[in-house]
Amino acid sequence: MLITEFEELDKRYRANLINSVSGFKSANLIGSINQKREVNLAVFNSVVHIGANPPLLGFVMRPLTVPRHTYDNIKETGYYTINHINKDIYKQAHLTSAKYNKEASEFEQCGLTRQFLSGFKAPFVEESIIKMGIKYVEEHHITANDTKLIIGEIELLVCPDAYIKEDGYVNIEEAGTVAITNLDAYHKTEMLDRLPYAKL
Amino acid sequence: MLITEFEELDKRYRANLINSVSGFKSANLIGSINQKREVNLAVFNSVVHIGANPPLLGFVMRPLTVPRHTYDNIKETGYYTINHINKDIYKQAHLTSAKYNKEASEFEQCGLTRQFLSGFKAPFVEESIIKMGIKYVEEHHITANDTKLIIGEIELLVCPDAYIKEDGYVNIEEAGTVAITNLDAYHKTEMLDRLPYAKL
């Protein structure tokens, strides 16, 4: 099938279609906190590698037409955490996308445990095996649809030694990290190959 | 292990470490062409969903300190293609990251077939099952490390009917699309679950 008239598609159909075709997505929970020490936790499938030196990650924030606690908290404190979603917690992680009243945090309402580590300001997810403390660096407003790219620097990385190989490669598959397609499908993986540096 | 002193790590160790911890990455080949009709093909693991309406995808371009044919071609013509890497072509796709002389294109040197479709200006990969024709929309210069986020609109999507479900979800796993970790590891997937819209 060849599709070109995207504006003529049913809105939900189009959302599923376009959210599927970018390929597999990273599965992360972003933890944040405001000045009143109210914590927030939200699933994000748009975390992307920006660079290794300095260590930078980006993620895409949807338009600020409704309250976005993650964004507000990051702007307020300058810090957040990125926590891998693994096979044991993907159902709880997915629940963070539900609508909440603000009486309790997503941590409690989804059955995940907030964890403060090593003096880092923002909360981690205890059940995540691989997790990072991030310092906000810069943001870019995407004119085409009012989204934002948020960029931060990794200040702290937690990862069990067993998953870090001799050359620095982290086997996130062994750690049970999952991948996402669309907004709702979770996948485990099986490594086909780790290929040598490409030479002809 | 808790790591905080990233600048003290060996350069290659740090590159592997940081490239691993963002989570699973999309696996795509970007096809482009210049005004002289010289084609280019390069593997990218940073394609990210920006929005469904209009249908927008982004990807991260490394610093322009060495020639970047993909970038130059996109700026010259305004069009490019994004082609899913599947289980049957990941080894060829990985080879596009090797250094080439410019006598032949990466298509020929890697054993992939250029395909022109439906009057679209940029070349597709015939062996890709899911592929998109993209029109350049905007770019953002990331100050922290001189990379760029390039954003484009999907003008054309090719995907066999069999993989498009009734609600628009595309089962890219059935289509054999792979995921990447680091810059060199390719993974097939197994769906754990497609979860309903989150409600408490």
Short mmCIF file of C-alpha atoms in Angstrom, two decimals:
data_model
loop_
_atom_site.label_atom_id
_atom_site.label_comp_id
_atom_site.label_asym_id
_atom_site.label_seq_id
_atom_site.Cartn_x
_atom_site.Cartn_y
_atom_site.Cartn_z
CA MET A 1 0.00 0.00 0.00
CA LEU A 2 1.20 3.50 -0.88
CA ILE A 3 -0.27 6.27 1.26
CA THR A 4 0.09 9.96 0.46
CA GLU A 5 -3.12 11.67 1.66
CA PHE A 6 -2.47 11.61 5.39
CA GLU A 7 -4.85 14.48 6.16
CA GLU A 8 -7.76 12.41 4.85
CA LEU A 9 -7.20 9.55 7.30
CA ASP A 10 -9.27 9.16 10.45
CA LYS A 11 -7.46 10.93 13.29
CA ARG A 12 -6.85 7.84 15.46
CA TYR A 13 -5.95 5.67 12.50
CA ARG A 14 -3.39 8.27 11.41
CA ALA A 15 -1.97 8.59 14.94
CA ASN A 16 -1.42 4.81 15.16
CA LEU A 17 0.00 4.63 11.64
CA ILE A 18 2.50 7.47 12.00
CA ASN A 19 3.50 6.51 15.52
CA SER A 20 4.35 3.03 14.21
CA VAL A 21 6.48 3.79 11.18
CA SER A 22 9.43 5.58 12.78
CA GLY A 23 10.74 2.18 13.95
CA PHE A 24 11.40 0.79 17.41
CA LYS A 25 11.49 3.32 20.23
CA SER A 26 13.29 3.53 23.52
CA ALA A 27 11.16 2.86 26.62
CA ASN A 28 11.89 5.17 29.51
CA LEU A 29 10.26 6.72 32.55
CA ILE A 30 11.16 10.32 33.25
CA GLY A 31 11.13 11.28 36.92
CA SER A 32 10.95 14.89 38.07
CA ILE A 33 10.15 17.00 41.12
CA ASN A 34 9.01 20.57 41.77
CA GLN A 35 10.05 23.08 44.44
CA LYS A 36 7.25 21.83 46.71
CA ARG A 37 8.82 18.36 46.47
CA GLU A 38 5.84 16.95 44.54
CA VAL A 39 7.20 14.21 42.28
CA ASN A 40 6.10 13.23 38.81
CA LEU A 41 6.70 10.16 36.66
CA ALA A 42 5.81 9.76 32.98
CA VAL A 43 6.52 7.26 30.22
CA PHE A 44 8.46 8.62 27.20
CA ASN A 45 9.27 6.73 24.00
CA SER A 46 11.26 9.53 22.34
CA VAL A 47 14.55 9.50 24.26
CA VAL A 48 17.32 9.77 21.68
CA HIS A 49 21.13 9.79 21.79
CA ILE A 50 22.60 13.23 21.07
CA GLY A 51 26.27 12.72 21.86
CA ALA A 52 28.78 10.87 24.04
CA ASN A 53 31.20 13.70 24.91
CA PRO A 54 29.67 15.42 26.76
CA PRO A 55 27.09 12.65 27.41
CA LEU A 56 23.82 14.10 26.06
CA LEU A 57 20.32 12.71 25.63
CA GLY A 58 17.28 14.37 24.10
CA PHE A 59 13.55 13.71 24.24
CA VAL A 60 10.49 15.18 22.57
CA MET A 61 7.88 16.99 24.63
CA ARG A 62 4.37 17.34 23.22
CA PRO A 63 2.76 20.79 22.88
CA LEU A 64 2.22 22.66 26.15
CA THR A 65 -1.50 23.11 25.45
CA VAL A 66 -2.33 21.03 28.53
CA PRO A 67 -0.32 21.04 31.78
CA ARG A 68 2.95 19.12 31.37
CA HIS A 69 4.29 18.44 34.83
CA THR A 70 7.48 16.88 33.53
CA TYR A 71 8.33 20.02 31.58
CA ASP A 72 7.34 22.42 34.36
CA ASN A 73 9.37 20.47 36.92
CA ILE A 74 12.45 20.33 34.70
CA LYS A 75 12.29 24.08 34.11
CA GLU A 76 11.78 24.69 37.82
CA THR A 77 14.62 22.54 39.18
CA GLY A 78 16.93 21.92 36.20
CA TYR A 79 17.11 18.18 36.88
CA TYR A 80 15.32 14.96 35.95
CA THR A 81 15.92 11.23 35.72
CA ILE A 82 15.65 8.78 32.82
CA ASN A 83 14.87 5.22 33.94
CA HIS A 84 14.78 2.19 31.61
CA ILE A 85 11.50 0.30 31.44
CA ASN A 86 12.13 -3.43 31.77
CA LYS A 87 10.04 -6.56 31.30
CA ASP A 88 8.94 -6.61 34.95
CA ILE A 89 7.52 -3.09 35.06
CA TYR A 90 6.20 -2.21 31.61
CA LYS A 91 2.57 -2.52 32.70
CA GLN A 92 3.09 -0.19 35.65
CA ALA A 93 5.13 2.16 33.46
CA HIS A 94 2.36 2.34 30.87
CA LEU A 95 -0.12 3.35 33.58
CA THR A 96 1.79 6.60 34.13
CA SER A 97 0.17 7.84 30.90
CA ALA A 98 -3.28 7.77 32.55
CA LYS A 99 -4.93 10.95 33.80
CA TYR A 100 -4.38 11.56 37.51
CA ASN A 101 -5.74 13.74 40.19
CA LYS A 102 -2.83 15.39 41.97
CA GLU A 103 -3.55 13.87 45.40
CA ALA A 104 -0.95 11.15 44.97
CA SER A 105 1.99 10.88 42.58
CA GLU A 106 2.21 8.52 39.61
CA PHE A 107 4.76 6.51 41.58
CA GLU A 108 2.21 5.43 44.19
CA GLN A 109 -0.70 5.19 41.79
CA CYS A 110 1.23 2.92 39.39
CA GLY A 111 2.96 0.76 41.98
CA LEU A 112 6.49 1.99 41.36
CA THR A 113 8.90 3.13 44.04
CA ARG A 114 10.53 6.56 44.17
CA GLN A 115 14.21 6.43 45.00
CA PHE A 116 16.59 9.26 45.87
CA LEU A 117 20.20 8.45 45.07
CA SER A 118 23.55 9.98 45.80
CA GLY A 119 22.14 13.44 46.61
CA PHE A 120 20.58 13.81 43.16
CA LYS A 121 17.62 16.20 43.24
CA ALA A 122 15.12 14.32 41.04
CA PRO A 123 13.57 10.93 41.90
CA PHE A 124 14.64 7.67 40.29
CA VAL A 125 12.55 4.53 39.82
CA GLU A 126 13.80 1.85 42.21
CA GLU A 127 12.56 -0.98 39.96
CA SER A 128 14.55 0.28 36.97
CA ILE A 129 17.85 -1.52 36.56
CA ILE A 130 19.53 1.09 34.35
CA LYS A 131 18.87 4.73 35.22
CA MET A 132 20.40 8.15 34.79
CA GLY A 133 20.41 11.48 36.57
CA ILE A 134 20.16 14.29 33.99
CA LYS A 135 20.87 18.02 34.11
CA TYR A 136 18.81 20.18 31.75
CA VAL A 137 20.98 21.82 29.07
CA GLU A 138 18.88 23.36 26.30
CA GLU A 139 15.59 23.14 24.44
CA HIS A 140 14.40 23.71 20.90
CA HIS A 141 10.93 24.68 19.85
CA ILE A 142 9.83 22.75 16.77
CA THR A 143 7.83 25.24 14.75
CA ALA A 144 6.10 22.68 12.55
CA ASN A 145 3.94 21.29 15.39
CA ASP A 146 4.78 23.17 18.60
CA THR A 147 6.64 20.28 20.20
CA LYS A 148 9.95 20.74 21.98
CA LEU A 149 13.23 18.86 21.96
CA ILE A 150 14.64 18.87 25.49
CA ILE A 151 18.35 18.16 25.86
CA GLY A 152 20.14 17.17 29.03
CA GLU A 153 23.53 15.95 30.16
CA ILE A 154 23.96 12.63 31.98
CA GLU A 155 25.50 13.45 35.37
CA LEU A 156 25.06 10.05 36.95
CA LEU A 157 24.56 6.56 35.53
CA VAL A 158 23.45 3.54 37.54
CA CYS A 159 24.02 0.18 35.85
CA PRO A 160 24.94 -3.19 37.37
CA ASP A 161 28.51 -4.22 36.43
CA ALA A 162 27.28 -7.48 34.93
CA TYR A 163 25.70 -5.69 31.97
CA ILE A 164 28.70 -3.47 31.13
CA LYS A 165 31.05 -5.26 28.77
CA GLU A 166 34.81 -4.78 28.60
CA ASP A 167 34.59 -2.16 25.85
CA GLY A 168 31.86 -0.11 27.54
CA TYR A 169 28.95 -1.65 25.60
CA VAL A 170 25.95 -2.09 27.87
CA ASN A 171 23.84 -5.15 27.09
CA ILE A 172 20.47 -3.60 27.84
CA GLU A 173 18.79 -6.71 26.43
CA GLU A 174 20.31 -8.83 29.22
CA ALA A 175 19.11 -6.17 31.65
CA GLY A 176 15.55 -6.77 30.42
CA THR A 177 15.05 -3.32 28.89
CA VAL A 178 12.12 -3.32 26.45
CA ALA A 179 11.40 -1.48 23.19
CA ILE A 180 8.16 0.26 22.20
CA THR A 181 6.19 0.52 18.98
CA ASN A 182 3.39 3.03 18.56
CA LEU A 183 2.32 4.31 22.00
CA ASP A 184 1.12 1.02 23.40
CA ALA A 185 3.09 -2.03 22.30
CA TYR A 186 6.03 -3.38 24.33
CA HIS A 187 8.63 -5.75 22.89
CA LYS A 188 11.46 -7.84 24.29
CA THR A 189 14.45 -8.38 22.04
CA GLU A 190 16.90 -11.00 20.87
CA MET A 191 20.30 -9.89 19.60
CA LEU A 192 21.02 -10.98 16.04
CA ASP A 193 24.58 -9.78 15.93
CA ARG A 194 27.05 -7.19 17.11
CA LEU A 195 28.86 -6.20 13.95
CA PRO A 196 32.46 -5.03 13.64
CA TYR A 197 33.28 -1.48 12.64
CA ALA A 198 32.25 -1.29 8.99
CA LYS A 199 35.05 -1.56 6.43
CA LEU A 200 34.85 -2.41 2.74
CA MET B 1 28.00 0.52 39.40
CA LEU B 2 27.45 4.26 39.72
CA ILE B 3 29.35 6.37 37.19
CA THR B 4 29.68 10.13 37.43
CA GLU B 5 33.11 11.04 36.02
CA PHE B 6 32.41 10.53 32.34
CA GLU B 7 35.24 12.75 31.15
CA GLU B 8 37.77 10.42 32.82
CA LEU B 9 36.66 7.38 30.83
CA ASP B 10 38.58 6.14 27.80
CA LYS B 11 37.08 7.76 24.70
CA ARG B 12 35.90 4.55 23.01
CA TYR B 13 34.65 3.03 26.26
CA ARG B 14 32.62 6.17 26.91
CA ALA B 15 31.25 6.21 23.35
CA ASN B 16 30.02 2.61 23.70
CA LEU B 17 28.65 3.23 27.19
CA ILE B 18 26.70 6.37 26.36
CA ASN B 19 25.49 5.07 23.01
CA SER B 20 24.04 2.06 24.84
CA VAL B 21 22.13 3.64 27.69
CA SER B 22 19.52 5.67 25.80
CA GLY B 23 17.62 2.43 25.15
CA PHE B 24 16.66 0.66 21.93
CA LYS B 25 16.99 2.71 18.76
CA SER B 26 15.22 2.72 15.44
CA ALA B 27 17.14 1.21 12.51
CA ASN B 28 16.80 3.14 9.28
CA LEU B 29 18.63 3.88 6.07
CA ILE B 30 18.39 7.44 4.81
CA GLY B 31 18.54 7.80 1.02
CA SER B 32 19.36 11.10 -0.66
CA ILE B 33 20.48 12.53 -4.00
CA ASN B 34 22.23 15.69 -5.18
CA GLN B 35 21.61 17.89 -8.22
CA LYS B 36 24.12 15.83 -10.24
CA ARG B 37 21.94 12.78 -9.46
CA GLU B 38 24.65 11.17 -7.32
CA VAL B 39 22.87 9.11 -4.68
CA ASN B 40 23.82 8.50 -1.05
CA LEU B 41 22.69 5.94 1.53
CA ALA B 42 23.54 5.97 5.24
CA VAL B 43 22.45 4.10 8.35
CA PHE B 44 20.83 6.23 11.08
CA ASN B 45 19.73 5.04 14.51
CA SER B 46 18.31 8.36 15.70
CA VAL B 47 15.04 8.64 13.77
CA VAL B 48 12.40 9.81 16.24
CA HIS B 49 8.65 10.49 16.08
CA ILE B 50 7.86 14.22 16.23
CA GLY B 51 4.13 14.26 15.48
CA ALA B 52 1.29 12.58 13.58
CA ASN B 53 -0.57 15.62 12.23
CA PRO B 54 1.22 16.75 10.16
CA PRO B 55 3.23 13.48 10.00
CA LEU B 56 6.73 14.51 11.14
CA LEU B 57 9.92 12.59 11.83
CA GLY B 58 13.23 13.89 13.14
CA PHE B 59 16.78 12.56 13.16
CA VAL B 60 20.09 13.68 14.62
CA MET B 61 22.94 14.67 12.34
CA ARG B 62 26.48 14.59 13.73
CA PRO B 63 28.70 17.70 13.55
CA LEU B 64 29.52 18.91 10.04
CA THR B 65 33.27 18.80 10.73
CA VAL B 66 33.67 16.14 8.01
CA PRO B 67 31.65 16.02 4.75
CA ARG B 68 28.10 14.81 5.40
CA HIS B 69 26.60 13.86 2.06
CA THR B 70 23.20 13.10 3.55
CA TYR B 71 22.98 16.62 4.98
CA ASP B 72 24.33 18.34 1.87
CA ASN B 73 21.94 16.42 -0.39
CA ILE B 74 18.92 17.18 1.78
CA LYS B 75 19.76 20.87 1.79
CA GLU B 76 20.33 20.80 -1.97
CA THR B 77 17.12 19.01 -2.99
CA GLY B 78 14.78 19.29 0.00
CA TYR B 79 13.89 15.57 -0.10
CA TYR B 80 15.10 12.29 1.36
CA THR B 81 13.82 8.80 2.17
CA ILE B 82 13.70 6.82 5.40
CA ASN B 83 13.81 3.03 4.86
CA HIS B 84 13.39 0.44 7.63
CA ILE B 85 16.27 -1.95 8.13
CA ASN B 86 14.98 -5.52 8.37
CA LYS B 87 16.47 -8.87 9.35
CA ASP B 88 17.49 -9.69 5.77
CA ILE B 89 19.53 -6.54 5.12
CA TYR B 90 21.03 -5.40 8.43
CA LYS B 91 24.55 -6.50 7.45
CA GLN B 92 24.41 -4.60 4.17
CA ALA B 93 22.84 -1.61 5.94
CA HIS B 94 25.65 -1.54 8.51
CA LEU B 95 28.24 -1.41 5.72
CA THR B 96 26.93 2.01 4.65
CA SER B 97 28.78 3.40 7.66
CA ALA B 98 32.15 2.46 6.11
CA LYS B 99 34.31 5.05 4.39
CA TYR B 100 33.87 5.16 0.62
CA ASN B 101 35.55 6.61 -2.33
CA LYS B 102 32.96 8.46 -4.37
CA GLU B 103 33.34 6.35 -7.52
CA ALA B 104 30.31 4.21 -6.74
CA SER B 105 27.41 4.86 -4.39
CA GLU B 106 26.79 3.09 -1.09
CA PHE B 107 23.89 1.28 -2.76
CA GLU B 108 26.15 -0.62 -5.12
CA GLN B 109 29.02 -1.02 -2.67
CA CYS B 110 26.73 -2.50 0.01
CA GLY B 111 24.60 -4.69 -2.23
CA LEU B 112 21.36 -2.76 -1.86
CA THR B 113 19.15 -1.62 -4.72
CA ARG B 114 18.18 1.99 -5.38
CA GLN B 115 14.52 2.41 -6.23
CA PHE B 116 12.69 5.46 -7.56
CA LEU B 117 9.00 5.43 -6.71
CA SER B 118 5.98 7.42 -7.71
CA GLY B 119 7.96 10.38 -9.05
CA PHE B 120 9.62 11.00 -5.66
CA LYS B 121 12.95 12.78 -6.07
CA ALA B 122 15.10 10.83 -3.55
CA PRO B 123 16.01 7.14 -3.88
CA PHE B 124 14.38 4.40 -1.78
CA VAL B 125 15.89 1.04 -0.81
CA GLU B 126 14.14 -1.69 -2.77
CA GLU B 127 14.88 -4.32 -0.11
CA SER B 128 13.19 -2.26 2.64
CA ILE B 129 9.64 -3.37 3.27
CA ILE B 130 8.49 -0.18 5.02
CA LYS B 131 9.78 3.12 3.61
CA MET B 132 8.88 6.76 3.49
CA GLY B 133 9.45 9.73 1.22
CA ILE B 134 10.23 12.81 3.33
CA LYS B 135 10.22 16.53 2.62
CA TYR B 136 12.67 18.62 4.66
CA VAL B 137 10.87 21.02 7.03
CA GLU B 138 13.25 22.57 9.56
CA GLU B 139 16.49 22.05 11.47
CA HIS B 140 17.80 22.93 14.92
CA HIS B 141 21.41 23.41 15.85
CA ILE B 142 22.18 21.81 19.19
CA THR B 143 24.63 24.17 20.84
CA ALA B 144 25.91 21.70 23.43
CA ASN B 145 27.73 19.53 20.86
CA ASP B 146 27.19 21.03 17.38
CA THR B 147 24.81 18.30 16.23
CA LYS B 148 21.61 19.09 14.35
CA LEU B 149 18.05 17.85 14.61
CA ILE B 150 16.63 17.59 11.10
CA ILE B 151 12.84 17.49 10.80
CA GLY B 152 10.85 16.38 7.80
CA GLU B 153 7.29 15.61 6.80
CA ILE B 154 6.24 12.19 5.52
CA GLU B 155 4.82 12.73 2.03
CA LEU B 156 4.63 9.11 0.99
CA LEU B 157 4.50 5.85 2.94
CA VAL B 158 5.01 2.41 1.44
CA CYS B 159 3.89 -0.49 3.63
CA PRO B 160 2.35 -3.83 2.64
CA ASP B 161 -1.33 -4.04 3.65
CA ALA B 162 -0.72 -7.21 5.66
CA TYR B 163 1.21 -5.29 8.35
CA ILE B 164 -1.31 -2.47 8.77
CA LYS B 165 -3.92 -3.43 11.35
CA GLU B 166 -7.53 -2.25 11.38
CA ASP B 167 -6.80 0.69 13.70
CA GLY B 168 -3.77 1.92 11.76
CA TYR B 169 -1.17 0.20 13.96
CA VAL B 170 1.69 -1.11 11.83
CA ASN B 171 3.21 -4.35 13.10
CA ILE B 172 6.80 -3.57 12.17
CA GLU B 173 7.91 -6.67 14.07
CA GLU B 174 5.99 -8.90 11.61
CA ALA B 175 7.61 -6.91 8.82
CA GLY B 176 11.02 -7.94 10.19
CA THR B 177 12.16 -4.44 11.16
CA VAL B 178 15.07 -4.59 13.63
CA ALA B 179 16.15 -2.44 16.58
CA ILE B 180 19.67 -1.18 17.32
CA THR B 181 21.71 -0.78 20.48
CA ASN B 182 24.92 1.22 20.54
CA LEU B 183 26.15 1.74 16.98
CA ASP B 184 26.73 -1.88 16.11
CA ALA B 185 24.24 -4.33 17.65
CA TYR B 186 21.08 -5.41 15.81
CA HIS B 187 18.11 -7.03 17.56
CA LYS B 188 14.94 -8.76 16.47
CA THR B 189 11.94 -8.40 18.75
CA GLU B 190 9.07 -10.33 20.26
CA MET B 191 5.95 -8.43 21.29
CA LEU B 192 5.08 -8.81 24.96
CA ASP B 193 1.80 -6.98 24.84
CA ARG B 194 -0.16 -4.22 23.23
CA LEU B 195 -1.72 -2.44 26.18
CA PRO B 196 -5.04 -0.61 26.25
CA TYR B 197 -5.20 3.16 26.69
CA ALA B 198 -4.09 3.71 30.29
CA LYS B 199 -6.88 4.35 32.81
CA LEU B 200 -6.80 4.05 36.56
#
